[in-house]
Amino acid sequence: MRIIFISVLLLFVANCAPKIKNFNQYIKQPILKSEYITKEAFERDKPNIVIANFNNRDNEIARKANLGNSMAVALENLLGSSKLVKLQDRRAFKNLEKEIALAELKQTGSYDGPVEADYAVSGEVSIADYQYKFIAERISYNAKKGEVYRVPAQHKYIATFSGNLKIYELPSLKIYEVVPLKGKKIRTEDAIVNRSWLFNTTIDSSMMKKEDFELVQKAGEVALTKNKHLIQNIFSNLRKGYILEKRAKGNKTIFKISLGKNSALKNGQKVKIYTVTEVENPITEEIKKENIELGMATVTDKISEQYAWILVKDAKLAARIRIGDFVTVTYKKDYLNNLLSTYTD
């Protein structure tokens, strides 16, 4: 019932995504230009990222499941499909994992390798666990229909993952962000052979088969899936789309931004709009530039490879926006996908 409700809700949200009809009737509007936008800032592309294997040295099941590498590959797939970053080839950063481990140990350090990356992403495996449960046959009787319902006995296999994802600035190896990760993957099968002697126990790695280790890997993938929106929002804040043009038709105002299909932009996505201003420290009298959030807008169906148009419903907000202000895409938790991802196909 919950899955059906969420599906209907997602369908309703999709149907509410704004669509622009008769685009040529939207008249170009005069708009001020921010004094803080520069050509260098506008031409700055997505951040360059290198992903290192997760640290799984302290967990035997994780090591045998090659979880450190599988987590790195899953993260590459996640970030690659979102088009939020430029992924660098891990093979060009051979010593990165050792230098991250050394920096963690000394709580300071720097990276002396290739400088093509702006950030390094890795993590740690805290728990990689595998359990078996025997579920006895269940029989029920419907007195009104006079029917007997039988659910056969089942073997239930449960893999759990716990750890964290860490993002490091390069070359300083200073921690930029940490995301806690937890995931579970469940597989069931009809109990042809009774293994109830293993009931509710943690299985030793020597007893595990290939498909068991694969289930552990999938539990790690679930942990990433459940936190996908958090990871996306971190890197979305590092990728800016700039305001380029303003148009209006009646009470509708739209703005052209420098993000499009090549940044995986989709109709209905929400974006935050920021402006840059100077703020003075009253104590030091030091003046620094600061990003100030102005409000929210929605991506319309007018999306090309490099550009898109966003709808701003608030007239006061629309009047404040200038050329050179920027947007970042916001991502929300996918409840339906998270609900379904725990169980195997």
PDB file of C-alpha atoms in Angstrom, residues 40-335:
ATOM      1  CA  GLU A  40      37.046  32.894 -15.204  1.00  0.00           C
ATOM      2  CA  ALA A  41      34.217  32.029 -12.797  1.00  0.00           C
ATOM      3  CA  PHE A  42      31.724  31.555 -15.645  1.00  0.00           C
ATOM      4  CA  GLU A  43      34.070  29.287 -17.604  1.00  0.00           C
ATOM      5  CA  ARG A  44      34.944  27.178 -14.552  1.00  0.00           C
ATOM      6  CA  ASP A  45      33.629  23.676 -15.225  1.00  0.00           C
ATOM      7  CA  LYS A  46      32.481  20.810 -13.038  1.00  0.00           C
ATOM      8  CA  PRO A  47      34.937  19.821 -10.286  1.00  0.00           C
ATOM      9  CA  ASN A  48      37.484  17.117 -11.143  1.00  0.00           C
ATOM     10  CA  ILE A  49      37.102  14.114  -8.838  1.00  0.00           C
ATOM     11  CA  VAL A  50      39.199  11.001  -8.238  1.00  0.00           C
ATOM     12  CA  ILE A  51      37.657   8.109  -6.308  1.00  0.00           C
ATOM     13  CA  ALA A  52      39.899   5.844  -4.233  1.00  0.00           C
ATOM     14  CA  ASN A  53      39.068   2.403  -2.838  1.00  0.00           C
ATOM     15  CA  PHE A  54      37.334   2.387   0.535  1.00  0.00           C
ATOM     16  CA  ASN A  55      39.392   1.195   3.497  1.00  0.00           C
ATOM     17  CA  ASN A  56      38.212  -2.346   4.343  1.00  0.00           C
ATOM     18  CA  ARG A  57      41.374  -3.667   6.000  1.00  0.00           C
ATOM     19  CA  ASP A  58      39.795  -4.189   9.445  1.00  0.00           C
ATOM     20  CA  ASN A  59      36.936  -6.437   8.306  1.00  0.00           C
ATOM     21  CA  GLU A  60      37.488  -9.984   7.034  1.00  0.00           C
ATOM     22  CA  ILE A  61      34.156 -10.295   5.216  1.00  0.00           C
ATOM     23  CA  ALA A  62      34.708  -6.886   3.588  1.00  0.00           C
ATOM     24  CA  ARG A  63      38.163  -7.948   2.402  1.00  0.00           C
ATOM     25  CA  LYS A  64      36.944 -11.249   0.930  1.00  0.00           C
ATOM     26  CA  ALA A  65      34.022  -9.441  -0.723  1.00  0.00           C
ATOM     27  CA  ASN A  66      36.485  -6.889  -2.174  1.00  0.00           C
ATOM     28  CA  LEU A  67      34.151  -4.290  -0.727  1.00  0.00           C
ATOM     29  CA  GLY A  68      36.678  -1.443  -0.872  1.00  0.00           C
ATOM     30  CA  ASN A  69      36.857  -1.633  -4.663  1.00  0.00           C
ATOM     31  CA  SER A  70      33.164  -2.404  -5.216  1.00  0.00           C
ATOM     32  CA  MET A  71      32.180   0.685  -3.195  1.00  0.00           C
ATOM     33  CA  ALA A  72      34.504   2.848  -5.288  1.00  0.00           C
ATOM     34  CA  VAL A  73      33.025   1.466  -8.529  1.00  0.00           C
ATOM     35  CA  ALA A  74      29.448   1.975  -7.265  1.00  0.00           C
ATOM     36  CA  LEU A  75      30.282   5.564  -6.326  1.00  0.00           C
ATOM     37  CA  GLU A  76      31.816   6.177  -9.760  1.00  0.00           C
ATOM     38  CA  ASN A  77      28.597   4.928 -11.365  1.00  0.00           C
ATOM     39  CA  LEU A  78      26.479   7.146  -9.091  1.00  0.00           C
ATOM     40  CA  LEU A  79      28.458  10.330  -9.776  1.00  0.00           C
ATOM     41  CA  GLY A  80      28.983   9.484 -13.440  1.00  0.00           C
ATOM     42  CA  SER A  81      25.253   9.116 -14.119  1.00  0.00           C
ATOM     43  CA  SER A  82      24.458  12.358 -12.283  1.00  0.00           C
ATOM     44  CA  LYS A  83      26.965  14.306 -14.439  1.00  0.00           C
ATOM     45  CA  LEU A  84      27.865  16.498 -11.469  1.00  0.00           C
ATOM     46  CA  VAL A  85      31.620  15.997 -11.727  1.00  0.00           C
ATOM     47  CA  LYS A  86      34.440  15.048 -14.068  1.00  0.00           C
ATOM     48  CA  LEU A  87      35.787  11.664 -13.030  1.00  0.00           C
ATOM     49  CA  GLN A  88      39.517  11.115 -13.280  1.00  0.00           C
ATOM     50  CA  ASP A  89      41.127   7.741 -13.975  1.00  0.00           C
ATOM     51  CA  ARG A  90      42.047   6.142 -10.640  1.00  0.00           C
ATOM     52  CA  ARG A  91      45.061   4.445 -12.228  1.00  0.00           C
ATOM     53  CA  ALA A  92      46.772   7.831 -12.527  1.00  0.00           C
ATOM     54  CA  PHE A  93      46.600   8.297  -8.737  1.00  0.00           C
ATOM     55  CA  LYS A  94      48.451   5.189  -7.548  1.00  0.00           C
ATOM     56  CA  ASN A  95      49.651   6.515  -4.183  1.00  0.00           C
ATOM     57  CA  LEU A  96      46.487   8.385  -3.236  1.00  0.00           C
ATOM     58  CA  GLU A  97      45.055   5.691  -0.938  1.00  0.00           C
ATOM     59  CA  LYS A  98      48.316   5.454   1.032  1.00  0.00           C
ATOM     60  CA  GLU A  99      48.564   9.227   1.388  1.00  0.00           C
ATOM     61  CA  ILE A 100      44.931   9.467   2.566  1.00  0.00           C
ATOM     62  CA  ALA A 101      45.607   6.767   5.180  1.00  0.00           C
ATOM     63  CA  LEU A 102      48.774   8.594   6.291  1.00  0.00           C
ATOM     64  CA  ALA A 103      46.934  11.924   6.514  1.00  0.00           C
ATOM     65  CA  GLU A 104      44.184  10.262   8.603  1.00  0.00           C
ATOM     66  CA  LEU A 105      46.816   8.833  10.944  1.00  0.00           C
ATOM     67  CA  LYS A 106      48.756  12.076  11.373  1.00  0.00           C
ATOM     68  CA  GLN A 107      45.610  14.262  11.075  1.00  0.00           C
ATOM     69  CA  THR A 108      47.507  16.373   8.553  1.00  0.00           C
ATOM     70  CA  GLY A 109      49.111  15.876   5.163  1.00  0.00           C
ATOM     71  CA  SER A 110      49.133  16.770   1.480  1.00  0.00           C
ATOM     72  CA  TYR A 111      49.049  15.028  -1.866  1.00  0.00           C
ATOM     73  CA  ASP A 112      52.098  15.265  -4.115  1.00  0.00           C
ATOM     74  CA  GLY A 113      50.736  13.340  -7.087  1.00  0.00           C
ATOM     75  CA  PRO A 114      48.927  14.514 -10.250  1.00  0.00           C
ATOM     76  CA  VAL A 115      47.085  17.825  -9.820  1.00  0.00           C
ATOM     77  CA  GLU A 116      44.246  17.174 -12.321  1.00  0.00           C
ATOM     78  CA  ALA A 117      41.764  16.549  -9.488  1.00  0.00           C
ATOM     79  CA  ASP A 118      40.140  19.097  -7.170  1.00  0.00           C
ATOM     80  CA  TYR A 119      38.749  16.535  -4.726  1.00  0.00           C
ATOM     81  CA  ALA A 120      39.391  12.938  -3.703  1.00  0.00           C
ATOM     82  CA  VAL A 121      36.584  10.683  -2.480  1.00  0.00           C
ATOM     83  CA  SER A 122      37.114   7.583  -0.368  1.00  0.00           C
ATOM     84  CA  GLY A 123      35.651   6.048   2.765  1.00  0.00           C
ATOM     85  CA  GLU A 124      35.834   3.393   5.448  1.00  0.00           C
ATOM     86  CA  VAL A 125      34.009   0.126   6.054  1.00  0.00           C
ATOM     87  CA  SER A 126      33.061  -0.185   9.730  1.00  0.00           C
ATOM     88  CA  ILE A 127      30.710  -3.176   9.535  1.00  0.00           C
ATOM     89  CA  ALA A 128      30.224  -5.810   6.840  1.00  0.00           C
ATOM     90  CA  ASP A 129      27.977  -8.493   8.304  1.00  0.00           C
ATOM     91  CA  TYR A 130      26.159 -11.537   6.920  1.00  0.00           C
ATOM     92  CA  GLN A 131      23.381 -13.461   8.677  1.00  0.00           C
ATOM     93  CA  TYR A 132      21.082 -16.365   7.972  1.00  0.00           C
ATOM     94  CA  LYS A 133      17.541 -16.889   9.259  1.00  0.00           C
ATOM     95  CA  PHE A 134      15.204 -19.839   8.807  1.00  0.00           C
ATOM     96  CA  ILE A 135      11.539 -18.887   8.454  1.00  0.00           C
ATOM     97  CA  ALA A 136       9.193 -21.768   9.202  1.00  0.00           C
ATOM     98  CA  GLU A 137       6.247 -22.681   6.999  1.00  0.00           C
ATOM     99  CA  ARG A 138       3.136 -20.591   7.672  1.00  0.00           C
ATOM    100  CA  ILE A 139      -0.398 -21.924   7.224  1.00  0.00           C
ATOM    101  CA  SER A 140      -3.619 -19.925   7.514  1.00  0.00           C
ATOM    102  CA  TYR A 141      -7.272 -20.840   7.028  1.00  0.00           C
ATOM    103  CA  ASN A 142     -10.054 -18.670   5.547  1.00  0.00           C
ATOM    104  CA  ALA A 143     -13.259 -19.934   7.174  1.00  0.00           C
ATOM    105  CA  LYS A 144     -15.564 -17.977   4.831  1.00  0.00           C
ATOM    106  CA  LYS A 145     -14.016 -19.397   1.660  1.00  0.00           C
ATOM    107  CA  GLY A 146     -13.027 -22.698   3.217  1.00  0.00           C
ATOM    108  CA  GLU A 147      -9.540 -22.316   1.790  1.00  0.00           C
ATOM    109  CA  VAL A 148      -6.135 -23.055   3.263  1.00  0.00           C
ATOM    110  CA  TYR A 149      -3.232 -20.729   2.449  1.00  0.00           C
ATOM    111  CA  ARG A 150       0.322 -21.990   2.716  1.00  0.00           C
ATOM    112  CA  VAL A 151       3.522 -19.944   2.660  1.00  0.00           C
ATOM    113  CA  PRO A 152       6.475 -22.335   2.283  1.00  0.00           C
ATOM    114  CA  ALA A 153       9.447 -22.255   4.618  1.00  0.00           C
ATOM    115  CA  GLN A 154      12.194 -19.917   3.488  1.00  0.00           C
ATOM    116  CA  HIS A 155      15.879 -19.254   3.853  1.00  0.00           C
ATOM    117  CA  LYS A 156      16.530 -15.568   4.527  1.00  0.00           C
ATOM    118  CA  TYR A 157      19.987 -14.052   3.988  1.00  0.00           C
ATOM    119  CA  ILE A 158      20.731 -10.596   5.369  1.00  0.00           C
ATOM    120  CA  ALA A 159      23.834  -8.541   4.545  1.00  0.00           C
ATOM    121  CA  THR A 160      24.437  -5.293   6.425  1.00  0.00           C
ATOM    122  CA  PHE A 161      26.905  -2.497   5.763  1.00  0.00           C
ATOM    123  CA  SER A 162      28.020   0.431   7.890  1.00  0.00           C
ATOM    124  CA  GLY A 163      30.750   2.971   7.218  1.00  0.00           C
ATOM    125  CA  ASN A 164      31.289   6.442   5.883  1.00  0.00           C
ATOM    126  CA  LEU A 165      32.156   8.362   2.771  1.00  0.00           C
ATOM    127  CA  LYS A 166      34.818  11.071   2.971  1.00  0.00           C
ATOM    128  CA  ILE A 167      35.546  13.895   0.566  1.00  0.00           C
ATOM    129  CA  TYR A 168      39.021  15.450   0.669  1.00  0.00           C
ATOM    130  CA  GLU A 169      40.250  18.699  -0.841  1.00  0.00           C
ATOM    131  CA  LEU A 170      43.334  18.306  -3.033  1.00  0.00           C
ATOM    132  CA  PRO A 171      46.218  18.734  -2.665  1.00  0.00           C
ATOM    133  CA  SER A 172      45.820  19.575   1.060  1.00  0.00           C
ATOM    134  CA  LEU A 173      43.884  16.346   1.869  1.00  0.00           C
ATOM    135  CA  LYS A 174      41.770  18.446   4.228  1.00  0.00           C
ATOM    136  CA  ILE A 175      38.406  16.771   4.892  1.00  0.00           C
ATOM    137  CA  TYR A 176      35.680  18.671   3.035  1.00  0.00           C
ATOM    138  CA  GLU A 177      32.676  16.519   4.004  1.00  0.00           C
ATOM    139  CA  VAL A 178      31.812  13.223   5.727  1.00  0.00           C
ATOM    140  CA  VAL A 179      28.643  11.222   4.979  1.00  0.00           C
ATOM    141  CA  PRO A 180      27.662   8.323   7.328  1.00  0.00           C
ATOM    142  CA  LEU A 181      26.519   5.238   5.397  1.00  0.00           C
ATOM    143  CA  LYS A 182      24.247   2.358   6.412  1.00  0.00           C
ATOM    144  CA  GLY A 183      22.672  -0.236   4.177  1.00  0.00           C
ATOM    145  CA  LYS A 184      20.993  -3.643   4.197  1.00  0.00           C
ATOM    146  CA  LYS A 185      20.311  -6.172   1.454  1.00  0.00           C
ATOM    147  CA  ILE A 186      17.970  -9.155   1.869  1.00  0.00           C
ATOM    148  CA  ARG A 187      17.620 -12.294  -0.251  1.00  0.00           C
ATOM    149  CA  THR A 188      15.053 -15.058   0.330  1.00  0.00           C
ATOM    150  CA  GLU A 189      14.543 -18.477  -1.237  1.00  0.00           C
ATOM    151  CA  ASP A 190      12.267 -21.424  -0.632  1.00  0.00           C
ATOM    152  CA  ALA A 191      13.738 -23.767   1.975  1.00  0.00           C
ATOM    153  CA  ILE A 192      14.229 -26.976  -0.001  1.00  0.00           C
ATOM    154  CA  VAL A 193      17.007 -27.979   2.384  1.00  0.00           C
ATOM    155  CA  ASN A 194      16.513 -27.261   6.100  1.00  0.00           C
ATOM    156  CA  ARG A 195      19.321 -25.102   7.443  1.00  0.00           C
ATOM    157  CA  SER A 196      17.530 -24.175  10.668  1.00  0.00           C
ATOM    158  CA  TRP A 197      20.611 -25.192  12.664  1.00  0.00           C
ATOM    159  CA  LEU A 198      22.066 -21.869  11.494  1.00  0.00           C
ATOM    160  CA  PHE A 199      19.005 -20.022  12.751  1.00  0.00           C
ATOM    161  CA  ASN A 200      19.601 -16.314  13.464  1.00  0.00           C
ATOM    162  CA  THR A 201      23.389 -16.573  13.405  1.00  0.00           C
ATOM    163  CA  THR A 202      26.196 -14.524  11.918  1.00  0.00           C
ATOM    164  CA  ILE A 203      27.875 -16.697   9.304  1.00  0.00           C
ATOM    165  CA  ASP A 204      31.668 -16.995   9.325  1.00  0.00           C
ATOM    166  CA  SER A 205      33.338 -15.859   6.095  1.00  0.00           C
ATOM    167  CA  SER A 206      34.672 -19.404   5.491  1.00  0.00           C
ATOM    168  CA  MET A 207      31.066 -20.594   5.121  1.00  0.00           C
ATOM    169  CA  MET A 208      30.145 -17.967   2.548  1.00  0.00           C
ATOM    170  CA  LYS A 209      29.774 -18.508  -1.213  1.00  0.00           C
ATOM    171  CA  LYS A 210      30.239 -16.136  -4.148  1.00  0.00           C
ATOM    172  CA  GLU A 211      26.586 -15.029  -4.096  1.00  0.00           C
ATOM    173  CA  ASP A 212      26.889 -14.319  -0.357  1.00  0.00           C
ATOM    174  CA  PHE A 213      29.798 -11.929  -0.901  1.00  0.00           C
ATOM    175  CA  GLU A 214      27.865 -10.325  -3.772  1.00  0.00           C
ATOM    176  CA  LEU A 215      24.998  -9.681  -1.353  1.00  0.00           C
ATOM    177  CA  VAL A 216      27.428  -7.898   0.979  1.00  0.00           C
ATOM    178  CA  GLN A 217      28.576  -5.739  -1.944  1.00  0.00           C
ATOM    179  CA  LYS A 218      24.952  -4.915  -2.728  1.00  0.00           C
ATOM    180  CA  ALA A 219      24.383  -3.870   0.904  1.00  0.00           C
ATOM    181  CA  GLY A 220      27.152  -1.300   0.393  1.00  0.00           C
ATOM    182  CA  GLU A 221      25.468  -0.125  -2.808  1.00  0.00           C
ATOM    183  CA  VAL A 222      22.185   0.273  -0.895  1.00  0.00           C
ATOM    184  CA  ALA A 223      24.021   2.487   1.618  1.00  0.00           C
ATOM    185  CA  LEU A 224      25.098   4.739  -1.243  1.00  0.00           C
ATOM    186  CA  THR A 225      21.622   4.673  -2.816  1.00  0.00           C
ATOM    187  CA  LYS A 226      19.951   5.755   0.436  1.00  0.00           C
ATOM    188  CA  ASN A 227      22.355   8.697   0.701  1.00  0.00           C
ATOM    189  CA  LYS A 228      22.420   9.498  -3.002  1.00  0.00           C
ATOM    190  CA  HIS A 229      20.629  12.825  -2.531  1.00  0.00           C
ATOM    191  CA  LEU A 230      23.132  13.945   0.138  1.00  0.00           C
ATOM    192  CA  ILE A 231      26.113  13.050  -2.061  1.00  0.00           C
ATOM    193  CA  GLN A 232      24.528  14.732  -5.081  1.00  0.00           C
ATOM    194  CA  ASN A 233      23.809  17.923  -3.130  1.00  0.00           C
ATOM    195  CA  ILE A 234      27.421  18.152  -1.935  1.00  0.00           C
ATOM    196  CA  PHE A 235      28.782  18.069  -5.478  1.00  0.00           C
ATOM    197  CA  SER A 236      25.897  20.099  -6.888  1.00  0.00           C
ATOM    198  CA  ASN A 237      27.013  22.973  -4.631  1.00  0.00           C
ATOM    199  CA  LEU A 238      30.407  22.822  -6.363  1.00  0.00           C
ATOM    200  CA  ARG A 239      28.855  23.049  -9.852  1.00  0.00           C
ATOM    201  CA  LYS A 240      27.229  26.400 -10.631  1.00  0.00           C
ATOM    202  CA  GLY A 241      24.840  27.413 -13.371  1.00  0.00           C
ATOM    203  CA  TYR A 242      24.792  31.164 -14.054  1.00  0.00           C
ATOM    204  CA  ILE A 243      21.825  33.416 -14.856  1.00  0.00           C
ATOM    205  CA  LEU A 244      22.112  34.634 -18.463  1.00  0.00           C
ATOM    206  CA  GLU A 245      18.760  36.095 -19.514  1.00  0.00           C
ATOM    207  CA  LYS A 246      15.301  37.074 -18.255  1.00  0.00           C
ATOM    208  CA  ARG A 247      11.959  36.785 -20.076  1.00  0.00           C
ATOM    209  CA  ALA A 248       8.362  37.359 -19.018  1.00  0.00           C
ATOM    210  CA  LYS A 249       4.822  36.669 -20.218  1.00  0.00           C
ATOM    211  CA  GLY A 250       2.002  38.066 -18.113  1.00  0.00           C
ATOM    212  CA  ASN A 251       2.725  37.063 -14.513  1.00  0.00           C
ATOM    213  CA  LYS A 252       5.221  34.346 -15.490  1.00  0.00           C
ATOM    214  CA  THR A 253       8.961  35.070 -15.354  1.00  0.00           C
ATOM    215  CA  ILE A 254      11.651  32.694 -16.620  1.00  0.00           C
ATOM    216  CA  PHE A 255      15.443  32.847 -16.570  1.00  0.00           C
ATOM    217  CA  LYS A 256      18.043  31.183 -18.784  1.00  0.00           C
ATOM    218  CA  ILE A 257      20.819  29.334 -16.922  1.00  0.00           C
ATOM    219  CA  SER A 258      24.114  27.793 -18.053  1.00  0.00           C
ATOM    220  CA  LEU A 259      23.185  24.201 -17.160  1.00  0.00           C
ATOM    221  CA  GLY A 260      21.462  21.735 -19.456  1.00  0.00           C
ATOM    222  CA  LYS A 261      21.204  18.115 -20.530  1.00  0.00           C
ATOM    223  CA  ASN A 262      24.982  17.714 -20.361  1.00  0.00           C
ATOM    224  CA  SER A 263      24.586  18.344 -16.624  1.00  0.00           C
ATOM    225  CA  ALA A 264      21.666  15.861 -16.380  1.00  0.00           C
ATOM    226  CA  LEU A 265      19.146  18.659 -15.770  1.00  0.00           C
ATOM    227  CA  LYS A 266      15.511  17.502 -15.796  1.00  0.00           C
ATOM    228  CA  ASN A 267      12.118  19.134 -15.998  1.00  0.00           C
ATOM    229  CA  GLY A 268      10.681  19.713 -12.519  1.00  0.00           C
ATOM    230  CA  GLN A 269      13.983  19.813 -10.634  1.00  0.00           C
ATOM    231  CA  LYS A 270      14.337  22.511  -7.981  1.00  0.00           C
ATOM    232  CA  VAL A 271      17.241  24.946  -7.984  1.00  0.00           C
ATOM    233  CA  LYS A 272      18.488  27.387  -5.358  1.00  0.00           C
ATOM    234  CA  ILE A 273      19.327  30.874  -6.566  1.00  0.00           C
ATOM    235  CA  TYR A 274      22.305  32.712  -5.063  1.00  0.00           C
ATOM    236  CA  THR A 275      23.802  36.154  -5.390  1.00  0.00           C
ATOM    237  CA  VAL A 276      27.292  37.263  -4.366  1.00  0.00           C
ATOM    238  CA  THR A 277      27.796  40.225  -2.062  1.00  0.00           C
ATOM    239  CA  GLU A 278      30.557  41.728   0.066  1.00  0.00           C
ATOM    240  CA  VAL A 279      30.326  41.382   3.837  1.00  0.00           C
ATOM    241  CA  GLU A 280      32.516  43.265   6.316  1.00  0.00           C
ATOM    242  CA  ASN A 281      33.706  41.692   9.562  1.00  0.00           C
ATOM    243  CA  PRO A 282      32.848  44.306  12.257  1.00  0.00           C
ATOM    244  CA  ILE A 283      35.854  43.272  14.361  1.00  0.00           C
ATOM    245  CA  THR A 284      38.647  42.804  11.826  1.00  0.00           C
ATOM    246  CA  GLU A 285      37.082  45.134   9.235  1.00  0.00           C
ATOM    247  CA  GLU A 286      38.033  42.508   6.687  1.00  0.00           C
ATOM    248  CA  ILE A 287      35.763  42.411   3.633  1.00  0.00           C
ATOM    249  CA  LYS A 288      34.936  39.041   2.084  1.00  0.00           C
ATOM    250  CA  LYS A 289      32.658  37.885  -0.701  1.00  0.00           C
ATOM    251  CA  GLU A 290      29.744  35.759   0.473  1.00  0.00           C
ATOM    252  CA  ASN A 291      27.091  33.696  -1.316  1.00  0.00           C
ATOM    253  CA  ILE A 292      23.569  34.708  -0.258  1.00  0.00           C
ATOM    254  CA  GLU A 293      20.599  32.464  -1.073  1.00  0.00           C
ATOM    255  CA  LEU A 294      17.779  34.446  -2.698  1.00  0.00           C
ATOM    256  CA  GLY A 295      15.137  31.762  -3.176  1.00  0.00           C
ATOM    257  CA  MET A 296      13.972  28.758  -5.203  1.00  0.00           C
ATOM    258  CA  ALA A 297      12.992  28.145  -8.814  1.00  0.00           C
ATOM    259  CA  THR A 298      11.917  25.159 -10.935  1.00  0.00           C
ATOM    260  CA  VAL A 299      13.439  23.790 -14.143  1.00  0.00           C
ATOM    261  CA  THR A 300      10.977  23.973 -17.040  1.00  0.00           C
ATOM    262  CA  ASP A 301      10.788  21.670 -20.062  1.00  0.00           C
ATOM    263  CA  LYS A 302      12.930  24.076 -22.130  1.00  0.00           C
ATOM    264  CA  ILE A 303      16.282  22.272 -21.824  1.00  0.00           C
ATOM    265  CA  SER A 304      19.056  22.101 -24.419  1.00  0.00           C
ATOM    266  CA  GLU A 305      22.490  20.486 -24.124  1.00  0.00           C
ATOM    267  CA  GLN A 306      24.122  23.480 -22.392  1.00  0.00           C
ATOM    268  CA  TYR A 307      21.224  25.668 -21.234  1.00  0.00           C
ATOM    269  CA  ALA A 308      17.823  25.531 -19.566  1.00  0.00           C
ATOM    270  CA  TRP A 309      15.039  27.900 -18.517  1.00  0.00           C
ATOM    271  CA  ILE A 310      13.835  28.076 -14.924  1.00  0.00           C
ATOM    272  CA  LEU A 311      10.499  29.401 -13.663  1.00  0.00           C
ATOM    273  CA  VAL A 312      10.488  31.902 -10.779  1.00  0.00           C
ATOM    274  CA  LYS A 313       6.981  32.246  -9.315  1.00  0.00           C
ATOM    275  CA  ASP A 314       7.809  34.934  -6.736  1.00  0.00           C
ATOM    276  CA  ALA A 315       7.681  38.354  -8.449  1.00  0.00           C
ATOM    277  CA  LYS A 316       9.785  40.001  -5.713  1.00  0.00           C
ATOM    278  CA  LEU A 317      12.453  37.334  -6.100  1.00  0.00           C
ATOM    279  CA  ALA A 318      12.436  37.683  -9.896  1.00  0.00           C
ATOM    280  CA  ALA A 319      13.051  41.436  -9.551  1.00  0.00           C
ATOM    281  CA  ARG A 320      16.179  40.833  -7.425  1.00  0.00           C
ATOM    282  CA  ILE A 321      17.917  38.373  -9.760  1.00  0.00           C
ATOM    283  CA  ARG A 322      20.839  39.651 -11.847  1.00  0.00           C
ATOM    284  CA  ILE A 323      22.964  38.302 -14.671  1.00  0.00           C
ATOM    285  CA  GLY A 324      25.874  36.512 -13.031  1.00  0.00           C
ATOM    286  CA  ASP A 325      23.867  35.270 -10.047  1.00  0.00           C
ATOM    287  CA  PHE A 326      24.038  31.497  -9.953  1.00  0.00           C
ATOM    288  CA  VAL A 327      21.939  28.407  -9.243  1.00  0.00           C
ATOM    289  CA  THR A 328      22.644  24.959  -7.812  1.00  0.00           C
ATOM    290  CA  VAL A 329      20.361  21.976  -8.328  1.00  0.00           C
ATOM    291  CA  THR A 330      18.796  20.466  -5.184  1.00  0.00           C
ATOM    292  CA  TYR A 331      18.189  16.734  -4.906  1.00  0.00           C
ATOM    293  CA  LYS A 332      15.593  15.028  -2.714  1.00  0.00           C
ATOM    294  CA  LYS A 333      15.517  11.589  -1.144  1.00  0.00           C
ATOM    295  CA  ASP A 334      13.997   8.935  -3.416  1.00  0.00           C
ATOM    296  CA  TYR A 335      11.778   7.109  -0.920  1.00  0.00           C
TER     297      TYR A 335
END
